[in-house]
PDB file of C-alpha atoms in Angstrom:
ATOM      1  CA  MET A 266      29.573  41.087  35.460  1.00  0.00           C
ATOM      2  CA  ALA A 267      27.112  38.810  33.743  1.00  0.00           C
ATOM      3  CA  ASP A 268      27.081  36.545  36.834  1.00  0.00           C
ATOM      4  CA  ASN A 269      26.000  39.577  38.876  1.00  0.00           C
ATOM      5  CA  LEU A 270      23.316  40.488  36.366  1.00  0.00           C
ATOM      6  CA  TYR A 271      21.854  37.023  36.636  1.00  0.00           C
ATOM      7  CA  ASN A 272      21.999  37.118  40.338  1.00  0.00           C
ATOM      8  CA  ASN A 273      20.160  40.465  40.395  1.00  0.00           C
ATOM      9  CA  LEU A 274      17.402  39.164  38.065  1.00  0.00           C
ATOM     10  CA  HIS A 275      16.986  36.193  40.132  1.00  0.00           C
ATOM     11  CA  ALA A 276      16.681  38.247  43.273  1.00  0.00           C
ATOM     12  CA  GLU A 277      14.098  40.338  41.776  1.00  0.00           C
ATOM     13  CA  GLY A 278      12.048  37.252  40.774  1.00  0.00           C
ATOM     14  CA  LEU A 279      12.566  37.600  37.041  1.00  0.00           C
ATOM     15  CA  ILE A 280      14.579  34.414  36.760  1.00  0.00           C
ATOM     16  CA  SER A 281      13.516  31.117  38.435  1.00  0.00           C
ATOM     17  CA  ASP A 282      15.823  28.938  40.427  1.00  0.00           C
ATOM     18  CA  GLU A 283      15.756  26.384  37.641  1.00  0.00           C
ATOM     19  CA  SER A 284      16.750  28.888  35.013  1.00  0.00           C
ATOM     20  CA  LEU A 285      19.484  30.288  37.046  1.00  0.00           C
ATOM     21  CA  GLN A 286      20.818  26.848  37.652  1.00  0.00           C
ATOM     22  CA  LYS A 287      20.803  26.082  33.886  1.00  0.00           C
ATOM     23  CA  ILE A 288      22.614  29.346  33.213  1.00  0.00           C
ATOM     24  CA  ARG A 289      25.372  28.370  35.652  1.00  0.00           C
ATOM     25  CA  LEU A 290      25.644  24.930  34.297  1.00  0.00           C
ATOM     26  CA  LYS A 291      26.029  26.278  30.781  1.00  0.00           C
ATOM     27  CA  GLU A 292      28.724  28.696  31.969  1.00  0.00           C
ATOM     28  CA  GLN A 293      30.720  25.846  33.626  1.00  0.00           C
ATOM     29  CA  LYS A 294      30.431  23.536  30.659  1.00  0.00           C
ATOM     30  CA  PRO A 295      30.020  25.699  27.538  1.00  0.00           C
ATOM     31  CA  LEU A 296      29.006  23.990  24.314  1.00  0.00           C
ATOM     32  CA  LEU A 297      30.815  24.916  21.042  1.00  0.00           C
ATOM     33  CA  PHE A 298      27.738  24.480  18.806  1.00  0.00           C
ATOM     34  CA  SER A 299      24.659  22.283  18.490  1.00  0.00           C
ATOM     35  CA  ILE A 300      24.119  19.958  15.491  1.00  0.00           C
ATOM     36  CA  HIS A 301      20.680  18.787  16.720  1.00  0.00           C
ATOM     37  CA  TRP A 302      18.615  19.946  13.684  1.00  0.00           C
ATOM     38  CA  GLU A 303      21.356  18.813  11.185  1.00  0.00           C
ATOM     39  CA  ILE A 304      21.199  15.325  12.575  1.00  0.00           C
ATOM     40  CA  ARG A 305      17.270  15.339  12.618  1.00  0.00           C
ATOM     41  CA  THR A 306      17.366  16.495   9.024  1.00  0.00           C
ATOM     42  CA  LEU A 307      19.681  13.725   8.073  1.00  0.00           C
ATOM     43  CA  LEU A 308      17.644  11.167   9.864  1.00  0.00           C
ATOM     44  CA  TYR A 309      14.323  12.304   8.156  1.00  0.00           C
ATOM     45  CA  ALA A 310      16.186  12.331   4.891  1.00  0.00           C
ATOM     46  CA  GLY A 311      17.487   8.769   5.540  1.00  0.00           C
ATOM     47  CA  VAL A 312      13.923   7.446   6.170  1.00  0.00           C
ATOM     48  CA  LEU A 313      12.725   9.080   2.860  1.00  0.00           C
ATOM     49  CA  MET A 314      15.728   7.774   0.904  1.00  0.00           C
ATOM     50  CA  LEU A 315      15.375   4.258   2.359  1.00  0.00           C
ATOM     51  CA  THR A 316      11.666   4.046   1.392  1.00  0.00           C
ATOM     52  CA  ALA A 317      12.329   5.648  -1.938  1.00  0.00           C
ATOM     53  CA  GLY A 318      15.240   3.198  -2.700  1.00  0.00           C
ATOM     54  CA  LEU A 319      13.303   0.162  -1.741  1.00  0.00           C
ATOM     55  CA  GLY A 320      10.466   1.192  -3.878  1.00  0.00           C
ATOM     56  CA  LEU A 321      12.707   1.696  -6.871  1.00  0.00           C
ATOM     57  CA  LEU A 322      14.500  -1.597  -6.362  1.00  0.00           C
ATOM     58  CA  ILE A 323      11.196  -3.481  -6.219  1.00  0.00           C
ATOM     59  CA  TYR A 324       9.897  -1.652  -9.209  1.00  0.00           C
ATOM     60  CA  GLU A 325      12.860  -2.453 -11.334  1.00  0.00           C
ATOM     61  CA  ASN A 326      12.937  -6.129 -10.212  1.00  0.00           C
ATOM     62  CA  ILE A 327       9.264  -6.858  -9.658  1.00  0.00           C
ATOM     63  CA  ASP A 328       9.305  -9.644 -12.308  1.00  0.00           C
ATOM     64  CA  THR A 329      11.966 -11.617 -10.643  1.00  0.00           C
ATOM     65  CA  ILE A 330      11.065 -10.817  -7.058  1.00  0.00           C
ATOM     66  CA  GLY A 331       7.392 -11.501  -7.044  1.00  0.00           C
ATOM     67  CA  HIS A 332       4.409  -9.717  -5.365  1.00  0.00           C
ATOM     68  CA  GLN A 333       4.366 -12.019  -2.414  1.00  0.00           C
ATOM     69  CA  PHE A 334       8.054 -11.511  -1.509  1.00  0.00           C
ATOM     70  CA  VAL A 335       7.563  -7.769  -1.785  1.00  0.00           C
ATOM     71  CA  LEU A 336       4.631  -7.838   0.588  1.00  0.00           C
ATOM     72  CA  MET A 337       6.512  -9.986   3.070  1.00  0.00           C
ATOM     73  CA  LEU A 338       9.395  -7.668   3.023  1.00  0.00           C
ATOM     74  CA  ILE A 339       7.320  -4.518   3.580  1.00  0.00           C
ATOM     75  CA  ALA A 340       5.426  -6.347   6.391  1.00  0.00           C
ATOM     76  CA  ALA A 341       8.702  -7.535   8.071  1.00  0.00           C
ATOM     77  CA  ILE A 342      10.004  -3.906   7.959  1.00  0.00           C
ATOM     78  CA  CYS A 343       6.722  -2.595   9.326  1.00  0.00           C
ATOM     79  CA  LEU A 344       6.259  -5.251  12.119  1.00  0.00           C
ATOM     80  CA  GLY A 345       9.965  -4.920  13.110  1.00  0.00           C
ATOM     81  CA  CYS A 346       9.681  -1.248  13.496  1.00  0.00           C
ATOM     82  CA  PHE A 347       6.525  -1.342  15.430  1.00  0.00           C
ATOM     83  CA  TYR A 348       7.902  -3.973  17.728  1.00  0.00           C
ATOM     84  CA  TYR A 349      10.801  -1.844  18.654  1.00  0.00           C
ATOM     85  CA  CYS A 350       8.434   1.096  19.084  1.00  0.00           C
ATOM     86  CA  PHE A 351       6.124  -0.691  21.447  1.00  0.00           C
ATOM     87  CA  LYS A 352       8.979  -2.215  23.428  1.00  0.00           C
ATOM     88  CA  ASN A 353      10.738   1.037  23.972  1.00  0.00           C
ATOM     89  CA  LYS A 354       8.023   3.590  24.309  1.00  0.00           C
ATOM     90  CA  LEU A 355       7.473   5.662  27.442  1.00  0.00           C
ATOM     91  CA  PRO A 356       4.144   5.213  29.297  1.00  0.00           C
ATOM     92  CA  PHE A 357       1.110   6.903  27.704  1.00  0.00           C
ATOM     93  CA  SER A 358       0.097  10.380  29.031  1.00  0.00           C
ATOM     94  CA  LYS A 359      -2.530  12.891  28.046  1.00  0.00           C
ATOM     95  CA  GLU A 360       0.205  15.434  28.118  1.00  0.00           C
ATOM     96  CA  LYS A 361       3.399  15.622  25.845  1.00  0.00           C
ATOM     97  CA  VAL A 362       5.563  12.554  25.940  1.00  0.00           C
ATOM     98  CA  SER A 363       9.198  12.869  24.921  1.00  0.00           C
ATOM     99  CA  ALA A 364      10.714  10.185  22.683  1.00  0.00           C
ATOM    100  CA  PRO A 365      12.747   7.684  24.763  1.00  0.00           C
ATOM    101  CA  ASN A 366      15.783   8.101  22.306  1.00  0.00           C
ATOM    102  CA  SER A 367      17.005  10.041  19.400  1.00  0.00           C
ATOM    103  CA  PHE A 368      16.006   7.281  16.911  1.00  0.00           C
ATOM    104  CA  PHE A 369      12.561   6.421  18.200  1.00  0.00           C
ATOM    105  CA  ASP A 370      10.478   8.953  16.156  1.00  0.00           C
ATOM    106  CA  TYR A 371      12.347   8.133  12.953  1.00  0.00           C
ATOM    107  CA  ILE A 372      11.696   4.311  13.373  1.00  0.00           C
ATOM    108  CA  LEU A 373       8.094   4.990  14.182  1.00  0.00           C
ATOM    109  CA  LEU A 374       7.925   7.153  10.983  1.00  0.00           C
ATOM    110  CA  LEU A 375       9.432   4.316   8.927  1.00  0.00           C
ATOM    111  CA  ALA A 376       6.864   1.936  10.446  1.00  0.00           C
ATOM    112  CA  SER A 377       3.943   4.122   9.569  1.00  0.00           C
ATOM    113  CA  ALA A 378       5.117   4.779   6.017  1.00  0.00           C
ATOM    114  CA  SER A 379       5.751   1.005   5.725  1.00  0.00           C
ATOM    115  CA  MET A 380       2.178   0.329   6.854  1.00  0.00           C
ATOM    116  CA  LEU A 381       0.729   2.784   4.301  1.00  0.00           C
ATOM    117  CA  ILE A 382       2.828   1.147   1.519  1.00  0.00           C
ATOM    118  CA  PHE A 383       1.764  -2.226   2.535  1.00  0.00           C
ATOM    119  CA  VAL A 384      -1.923  -1.375   2.406  1.00  0.00           C
ATOM    120  CA  GLY A 385      -1.606   0.458  -0.902  1.00  0.00           C
ATOM    121  CA  TYR A 386       0.233  -2.352  -2.491  1.00  0.00           C
ATOM    122  CA  LEU A 387      -2.231  -4.985  -1.242  1.00  0.00           C
ATOM    123  CA  GLN A 388      -5.208  -2.908  -2.626  1.00  0.00           C
ATOM    124  CA  PHE A 389      -3.402  -2.191  -5.845  1.00  0.00           C
ATOM    125  CA  GLU A 390      -2.266  -5.632  -6.642  1.00  0.00           C
ATOM    126  CA  TYR A 391      -4.874  -7.881  -5.016  1.00  0.00           C
ATOM    127  CA  LYS A 392      -7.960  -5.471  -4.678  1.00  0.00           C
ATOM    128  CA  VAL A 393      -8.592  -6.768  -1.106  1.00  0.00           C
ATOM    129  CA  PHE A 394     -11.201  -3.965  -0.505  1.00  0.00           C
ATOM    130  CA  GLY A 395     -12.580  -4.330  -3.985  1.00  0.00           C
ATOM    131  CA  THR A 396     -13.866  -1.154  -5.488  1.00  0.00           C
ATOM    132  CA  ASN A 397     -14.516   0.196  -1.940  1.00  0.00           C
ATOM    133  CA  TYR A 398     -11.664   2.633  -1.903  1.00  0.00           C
ATOM    134  CA  GLY A 399     -13.111   4.427   1.051  1.00  0.00           C
ATOM    135  CA  MET A 400     -12.291   1.595   3.270  1.00  0.00           C
ATOM    136  CA  ALA A 401      -8.741   1.488   1.863  1.00  0.00           C
ATOM    137  CA  THR A 402      -8.110   4.908   3.133  1.00  0.00           C
ATOM    138  CA  PHE A 403     -10.371   4.877   6.183  1.00  0.00           C
ATOM    139  CA  ILE A 404      -8.572   1.957   7.983  1.00  0.00           C
ATOM    140  CA  PRO A 405      -4.989   3.435   7.507  1.00  0.00           C
ATOM    141  CA  MET A 406      -6.443   6.670   8.816  1.00  0.00           C
ATOM    142  CA  LEU A 407      -7.705   5.368  11.998  1.00  0.00           C
ATOM    143  CA  ALA A 408      -4.373   3.445  12.471  1.00  0.00           C
ATOM    144  CA  LEU A 409      -2.402   6.627  11.839  1.00  0.00           C
ATOM    145  CA  PHE A 410      -4.522   8.544  14.411  1.00  0.00           C
ATOM    146  CA  PHE A 411      -4.067   5.835  17.012  1.00  0.00           C
ATOM    147  CA  ILE A 412      -0.349   5.832  16.358  1.00  0.00           C
ATOM    148  CA  ALA A 413      -0.074   9.574  16.470  1.00  0.00           C
ATOM    149  CA  TYR A 414      -1.871   9.675  19.898  1.00  0.00           C
ATOM    150  CA  TYR A 415      -0.410   6.547  21.323  1.00  0.00           C
ATOM    151  CA  PHE A 416       3.126   7.366  20.661  1.00  0.00           C
ATOM    152  CA  ASP A 417       2.775  11.097  20.700  1.00  0.00           C
ATOM    153  CA  HIS A 418       4.103  11.835  17.204  1.00  0.00           C
ATOM    154  CA  ILE A 419       3.162  15.170  15.475  1.00  0.00           C
ATOM    155  CA  GLY A 420       4.521  14.070  12.134  1.00  0.00           C
ATOM    156  CA  ILE A 421       2.285  11.002  12.045  1.00  0.00           C
ATOM    157  CA  LEU A 422      -0.686  13.261  13.091  1.00  0.00           C
ATOM    158  CA  SER A 423      -0.071  15.325   9.929  1.00  0.00           C
ATOM    159  CA  MET A 424      -0.085  12.013   7.799  1.00  0.00           C
ATOM    160  CA  ALA A 425      -3.383  11.158   9.523  1.00  0.00           C
ATOM    161  CA  MET A 426      -4.942  14.473   8.651  1.00  0.00           C
ATOM    162  CA  ALA A 427      -3.703  14.059   5.117  1.00  0.00           C
ATOM    163  CA  ASN A 428      -5.348  10.536   5.097  1.00  0.00           C
ATOM    164  CA  LEU A 429      -8.598  12.069   6.537  1.00  0.00           C
ATOM    165  CA  ALA A 430      -8.661  14.456   3.594  1.00  0.00           C
ATOM    166  CA  VAL A 431      -7.981  11.777   1.101  1.00  0.00           C
ATOM    167  CA  TRP A 432     -10.765   9.704   2.666  1.00  0.00           C
ATOM    168  CA  MET A 433     -13.062  12.701   2.233  1.00  0.00           C
ATOM    169  CA  GLY A 434     -11.885  12.889  -1.388  1.00  0.00           C
ATOM    170  CA  VAL A 435      -9.664  16.069  -1.279  1.00  0.00           C
ATOM    171  CA  SER A 436      -6.012  17.064  -0.326  1.00  0.00           C
ATOM    172  CA  VAL A 437      -5.184  18.931   2.813  1.00  0.00           C
ATOM    173  CA  PRO A 438      -1.677  20.493   2.190  1.00  0.00           C
ATOM    174  CA  PRO A 439      -2.308  24.181   1.178  1.00  0.00           C
ATOM    175  CA  GLN A 440      -0.127  24.057  -1.834  1.00  0.00           C
ATOM    176  CA  GLN A 441      -1.846  20.921  -3.370  1.00  0.00           C
ATOM    177  CA  LEU A 442      -5.196  22.385  -2.190  1.00  0.00           C
ATOM    178  CA  LEU A 443      -4.539  25.489  -4.336  1.00  0.00           C
ATOM    179  CA  LEU A 444      -2.923  23.870  -7.307  1.00  0.00           C
ATOM    180  CA  ASN A 445      -4.848  20.551  -7.728  1.00  0.00           C
ATOM    181  CA  SER A 446      -8.508  21.380  -6.621  1.00  0.00           C
ATOM    182  CA  ASP A 447     -11.515  22.158  -8.743  1.00  0.00           C
ATOM    183  CA  PHE A 448     -13.092  24.932  -6.892  1.00  0.00           C
ATOM    184  CA  ASP A 449     -15.819  25.155  -9.574  1.00  0.00           C
ATOM    185  CA  SER A 450     -17.332  22.116  -7.975  1.00  0.00           C
ATOM    186  CA  GLU A 451     -19.776  22.852  -5.030  1.00  0.00           C
ATOM    187  CA  THR A 452     -19.064  19.305  -3.747  1.00  0.00           C
ATOM    188  CA  ILE A 453     -15.353  20.071  -3.348  1.00  0.00           C
ATOM    189  CA  ILE A 454     -16.016  23.438  -1.743  1.00  0.00           C
ATOM    190  CA  TYR A 455     -18.261  22.047   0.778  1.00  0.00           C
ATOM    191  CA  THR A 456     -16.119  19.185   1.586  1.00  0.00           C
ATOM    192  CA  TYR A 457     -13.122  21.430   2.093  1.00  0.00           C
ATOM    193  CA  LEU A 458     -15.249  23.544   4.440  1.00  0.00           C
ATOM    194  CA  VAL A 459     -16.417  20.606   6.481  1.00  0.00           C
ATOM    195  CA  LEU A 460     -12.830  19.284   6.723  1.00  0.00           C
ATOM    196  CA  GLY A 461     -11.619  22.717   7.906  1.00  0.00           C
ATOM    197  CA  ILE A 462     -14.286  22.910  10.514  1.00  0.00           C
ATOM    198  CA  VAL A 463     -13.577  19.408  11.705  1.00  0.00           C
ATOM    199  CA  LEU A 464      -9.850  20.210  11.972  1.00  0.00           C
ATOM    200  CA  ILE A 465     -10.385  23.470  13.975  1.00  0.00           C
ATOM    201  CA  ALA A 466     -12.924  21.749  16.174  1.00  0.00           C
ATOM    202  CA  ALA A 467     -10.359  19.082  16.923  1.00  0.00           C
ATOM    203  CA  ALA A 468      -7.825  21.819  17.741  1.00  0.00           C
ATOM    204  CA  TYR A 469     -10.071  23.468  20.320  1.00  0.00           C
ATOM    205  CA  ALA A 470     -11.133  20.061  21.851  1.00  0.00           C
ATOM    206  CA  SER A 471      -7.484  19.156  22.348  1.00  0.00           C
ATOM    207  CA  ARG A 472      -7.143  22.308  24.412  1.00  0.00           C
ATOM    208  CA  GLN A 473     -10.463  22.185  26.075  1.00  0.00           C
ATOM    209  CA  PHE A 474     -10.246  18.639  27.251  1.00  0.00           C
ATOM    210  CA  LYS A 475      -6.504  18.825  27.942  1.00  0.00           C
ATOM    211  CA  PHE A 476      -5.855  15.764  25.950  1.00  0.00           C
ATOM    212  CA  LYS A 477      -2.565  16.151  23.855  1.00  0.00           C
ATOM    213  CA  LYS A 478      -2.961  19.972  23.923  1.00  0.00           C
ATOM    214  CA  HIS A 479       0.273  20.297  21.839  1.00  0.00           C
ATOM    215  CA  PHE A 480      -1.499  18.896  18.916  1.00  0.00           C
ATOM    216  CA  LYS A 481      -3.674  21.935  18.746  1.00  0.00           C
ATOM    217  CA  PHE A 482      -1.204  23.775  16.513  1.00  0.00           C
ATOM    218  CA  SER A 483      -1.240  21.183  13.833  1.00  0.00           C
ATOM    219  CA  TYR A 484      -4.912  20.722  13.749  1.00  0.00           C
ATOM    220  CA  GLN A 485      -5.481  24.596  13.770  1.00  0.00           C
ATOM    221  CA  HIS A 486      -2.727  25.294  11.150  1.00  0.00           C
ATOM    222  CA  TYR A 487      -4.317  22.966   8.497  1.00  0.00           C
ATOM    223  CA  GLY A 488      -7.896  23.652   9.591  1.00  0.00           C
ATOM    224  CA  ILE A 489      -7.600  27.462   9.209  1.00  0.00           C
ATOM    225  CA  HIS A 490      -5.980  27.289   5.824  1.00  0.00           C
ATOM    226  CA  VAL A 491      -8.412  24.842   4.514  1.00  0.00           C
ATOM    227  CA  ALA A 492     -11.556  26.631   5.891  1.00  0.00           C
ATOM    228  CA  TYR A 493     -10.461  30.072   4.673  1.00  0.00           C
ATOM    229  CA  ILE A 494      -9.707  28.829   1.199  1.00  0.00           C
ATOM    230  CA  ALA A 495     -12.903  26.963   1.047  1.00  0.00           C
ATOM    231  CA  LEU A 496     -14.880  30.117   2.133  1.00  0.00           C
ATOM    232  CA  LEU A 497     -13.072  32.295  -0.386  1.00  0.00           C
ATOM    233  CA  ALA A 498     -13.638  29.709  -3.136  1.00  0.00           C
ATOM    234  CA  GLY A 499     -17.353  29.595  -2.092  1.00  0.00           C
ATOM    235  CA  TYR A 500     -17.559  33.348  -2.344  1.00  0.00           C
ATOM    236  CA  PHE A 501     -16.097  33.524  -5.868  1.00  0.00           C
ATOM    237  CA  HIS A 502     -18.216  30.443  -6.976  1.00  0.00           C
ATOM    238  CA  TYR A 503     -21.459  32.403  -5.993  1.00  0.00           C
ATOM    239  CA  TYR A 504     -19.911  35.654  -7.047  1.00  0.00           C
ATOM    240  CA  SER A 505     -23.036  36.771  -9.044  1.00  0.00           C
ATOM    241  CA  SER A 506     -25.494  35.433  -6.465  1.00  0.00           C
ATOM    242  CA  ILE A 507     -26.786  36.795  -3.211  1.00  0.00           C
ATOM    243  CA  LEU A 508     -25.230  33.777  -1.548  1.00  0.00           C
ATOM    244  CA  ALA A 509     -21.886  35.304  -1.952  1.00  0.00           C
ATOM    245  CA  ALA A 510     -22.685  37.527   1.110  1.00  0.00           C
ATOM    246  CA  ALA A 511     -23.052  34.333   3.219  1.00  0.00           C
ATOM    247  CA  TRP A 512     -19.600  33.204   2.410  1.00  0.00           C
ATOM    248  CA  ILE A 513     -18.160  36.599   3.309  1.00  0.00           C
ATOM    249  CA  LEU A 514     -20.077  36.411   6.621  1.00  0.00           C
ATOM    250  CA  GLY A 515     -18.467  32.945   7.079  1.00  0.00           C
ATOM    251  CA  ILE A 516     -15.036  34.575   6.772  1.00  0.00           C
ATOM    252  CA  VAL A 517     -16.024  37.147   9.374  1.00  0.00           C
ATOM    253  CA  LEU A 518     -17.293  34.429  11.734  1.00  0.00           C
ATOM    254  CA  LEU A 519     -14.175  32.524  11.308  1.00  0.00           C
ATOM    255  CA  SER A 520     -11.802  35.441  11.724  1.00  0.00           C
ATOM    256  CA  PHE A 521     -13.248  36.744  15.028  1.00  0.00           C
ATOM    257  CA  PRO A 522     -12.610  33.596  17.140  1.00  0.00           C
ATOM    258  CA  THR A 523      -9.287  33.007  15.453  1.00  0.00           C
ATOM    259  CA  TYR A 524      -8.085  36.500  16.061  1.00  0.00           C
ATOM    260  CA  THR A 525      -9.188  36.353  19.694  1.00  0.00           C
ATOM    261  CA  ASP A 526      -7.435  32.873  20.273  1.00  0.00           C
ATOM    262  CA  ALA A 527      -4.359  34.187  18.505  1.00  0.00           C
ATOM    263  CA  PHE A 528      -4.157  37.209  20.654  1.00  0.00           C
ATOM    264  CA  LYS A 529      -4.800  35.228  23.873  1.00  0.00           C
ATOM    265  CA  ASN A 530      -2.015  32.745  22.951  1.00  0.00           C
ATOM    266  CA  LYS A 531       0.211  35.444  21.592  1.00  0.00           C
ATOM    267  CA  SER A 532       0.530  33.753  18.191  1.00  0.00           C
ATOM    268  CA  PHE A 533       1.491  36.168  15.566  1.00  0.00           C
ATOM    269  CA  TYR A 534       1.412  33.357  12.937  1.00  0.00           C
ATOM    270  CA  PHE A 535      -2.375  32.755  13.366  1.00  0.00           C
ATOM    271  CA  MET A 536      -2.993  36.567  13.622  1.00  0.00           C
ATOM    272  CA  LEU A 537      -1.061  36.932  10.343  1.00  0.00           C
ATOM    273  CA  LEU A 538      -3.380  34.277   8.690  1.00  0.00           C
ATOM    274  CA  VAL A 539      -6.406  36.201   9.883  1.00  0.00           C
ATOM    275  CA  VAL A 540      -5.163  39.458   8.574  1.00  0.00           C
ATOM    276  CA  LEU A 541      -3.972  38.117   5.125  1.00  0.00           C
ATOM    277  CA  TYR A 542      -7.127  36.094   4.393  1.00  0.00           C
ATOM    278  CA  SER A 543      -9.369  38.845   5.701  1.00  0.00           C
ATOM    279  CA  TYR A 544      -7.484  41.419   3.473  1.00  0.00           C
ATOM    280  CA  ILE A 545      -8.049  39.117   0.492  1.00  0.00           C
ATOM    281  CA  ALA A 546     -11.783  39.023   1.225  1.00  0.00           C
ATOM    282  CA  LEU A 547     -11.961  42.796   1.795  1.00  0.00           C
ATOM    283  CA  SER A 548      -9.954  43.400  -1.502  1.00  0.00           C
ATOM    284  CA  SER A 549     -12.440  41.341  -3.450  1.00  0.00           C
ATOM    285  CA  LEU A 550     -15.230  43.396  -2.181  1.00  0.00           C
ATOM    286  CA  VAL A 551     -13.429  46.751  -2.783  1.00  0.00           C
ATOM    287  CA  VAL A 552     -12.301  45.656  -6.420  1.00  0.00           C
ATOM    288  CA  ARG A 553     -15.874  44.564  -7.235  1.00  0.00           C
ATOM    289  CA  LEU A 554     -17.056  47.929  -6.185  1.00  0.00           C
ATOM    290  CA  PHE A 555     -14.600  49.820  -8.216  1.00  0.00           C
ATOM    291  CA  LEU A 556     -15.044  47.702 -11.273  1.00  0.00           C
ATOM    292  CA  SER A 557     -18.842  48.253 -11.159  1.00  0.00           C
ATOM    293  CA  VAL A 558     -18.035  51.826 -12.234  1.00  0.00           C
ATOM    294  CA  GLY A 559     -17.633  50.295 -15.736  1.00  0.00           C
ATOM    295  CA  ASP A 560     -14.859  52.445 -17.103  1.00  0.00           C
ATOM    296  CA  VAL A 561     -11.030  52.819 -16.816  1.00  0.00           C
ATOM    297  CA  GLY A 562     -11.453  55.013 -13.802  1.00  0.00           C
ATOM    298  CA  GLY A 563     -12.440  51.896 -11.747  1.00  0.00           C
ATOM    299  CA  VAL A 564      -9.224  50.200 -12.713  1.00  0.00           C
ATOM    300  CA  TYR A 565      -7.202  53.154 -11.662  1.00  0.00           C
ATOM    301  CA  LEU A 566      -9.043  53.225  -8.309  1.00  0.00           C
ATOM    302  CA  ALA A 567      -8.276  49.560  -7.896  1.00  0.00           C
ATOM    303  CA  LEU A 568      -4.585  49.987  -8.636  1.00  0.00           C
ATOM    304  CA  LEU A 569      -4.500  52.883  -6.172  1.00  0.00           C
ATOM    305  CA  TYR A 570      -6.259  50.823  -3.577  1.00  0.00           C
ATOM    306  CA  PHE A 571      -3.686  48.119  -3.761  1.00  0.00           C
ATOM    307  CA  ILE A 572      -0.864  50.439  -3.296  1.00  0.00           C
ATOM    308  CA  GLY A 573      -2.426  52.218  -0.384  1.00  0.00           C
ATOM    309  CA  SER A 574      -3.800  49.010   1.238  1.00  0.00           C
ATOM    310  CA  GLY A 575      -0.459  47.209   0.816  1.00  0.00           C
ATOM    311  CA  VAL A 576       1.288  49.991   2.821  1.00  0.00           C
ATOM    312  CA  GLY A 577      -1.564  49.986   5.423  1.00  0.00           C
ATOM    313  CA  LEU A 578      -1.324  46.205   5.707  1.00  0.00           C
ATOM    314  CA  ILE A 579       2.289  46.512   6.632  1.00  0.00           C
ATOM    315  CA  PHE A 580       1.581  49.064   9.402  1.00  0.00           C
ATOM    316  CA  VAL A 581      -1.228  46.958  10.666  1.00  0.00           C
ATOM    317  CA  LEU A 582       0.881  43.924  11.015  1.00  0.00           C
ATOM    318  CA  ILE A 583       3.652  45.959  12.770  1.00  0.00           C
ATOM    319  CA  ASN A 584       1.240  47.370  15.213  1.00  0.00           C
ATOM    320  CA  LEU A 585      -0.342  43.884  15.951  1.00  0.00           C
ATOM    321  CA  ASN A 586       3.079  42.495  16.546  1.00  0.00           C
ATOM    322  CA  LYS A 587       3.932  45.190  19.069  1.00  0.00           C
ATOM    323  CA  LYS A 588       0.380  44.724  20.639  1.00  0.00           C
ATOM    324  CA  LEU A 589       1.064  40.952  21.069  1.00  0.00           C
ATOM    325  CA  LYS A 590       4.504  41.682  22.697  1.00  0.00           C
ATOM    326  CA  ALA A 591       3.093  44.235  25.030  1.00  0.00           C
ATOM    327  CA  ALA A 592       0.190  41.923  26.163  1.00  0.00           C
TER     328      ALA A 592
END
C-alpha cells in the first residue's frame, strides 16, 4: 500500500525520481537506527578532553617539562593535524564542500585549537607581540577565517567570529555578551553595534556573491543577537535623552529587513528573534508611558499589559508560523 502511495505521488510530480529511488533503497535495506549524532558528540568531546587533559598535564608538570618542550609539543600536534588536513582535503569550491571522512572535521578542529593555544602560550610566556595585544588576536583571527573558508568548517568560522570580537575588545556569544559586558560604556555599545552590522553584512554578502552561502546562518545568527542587544543597550543608556528615539529607530530599521529575509527564506528562528526583540523594545516604551503616570495605577496598567501582551505574543507567533508554512 505504501509503495502504491509513493508511486502515485511520483506520478503526480510531487516526488522526484531521486527521492523515489532513495525510498525504495531504504525499504530494501532498512536501518535499525542511526548513531550519527552520538558519534559526532563523542568525537567533539574527545577533542575537548584531549586539549583539556594536555593543558592540565602541562600545568602540573611545567617546572620539570620546560616551556620550550611544551611549545614544541603543541606545535607538533598543530602541524601534524594540519598536514593531515591539507593532504586529505577535497578541492576548494565556493559552494559547500563535505568532509572527506568522518574524522576530518575533528582533526581540523584540534589543529585550530592547538594553533590558538600555541599563539597564546607564546605571547603569555615570551611576549613575542610585546604589549600589542591586538596583533596577538588579529593574526589568529585571519588564520581562523582562512581555515574556515578553505576547509569549509562552520565550527571554525564561529571561532573566527569570536576572535574578531576579542580583537575588537568584546565577546560575541550572546550569553557572555549579556553577563560580562559593561553596557554603561558608550564605547562597548558602539563596538557591539559595529560588530553586529559587520556580521550581518557578511551574512548577506555570502548570499549575494554566492560564496559559501551556507555560512550565512552563522554570520546572521551572531550578528542579529549582537546588533539587537547593542541597540537595546543604547536605548537604555540614553533613556533620559532625546537620542533614545534614534536607538528605537535603529531597532525598527533592523527588524524590517530581517523580517523580510526570514519570511523569504521561511526561517521561523529569525522571525522569532525579530518578534522577541521588537517586543522588548515596544514593552519598554509602553512601560515608560505607564510609569509616567506617577502613581500605583501605572504599575497596575503595566502588569495588565504584560499579561495581555504575553497572550497576544503567543498568538502572533502561532499565526506567523502558519503564514510561513503556507508561503
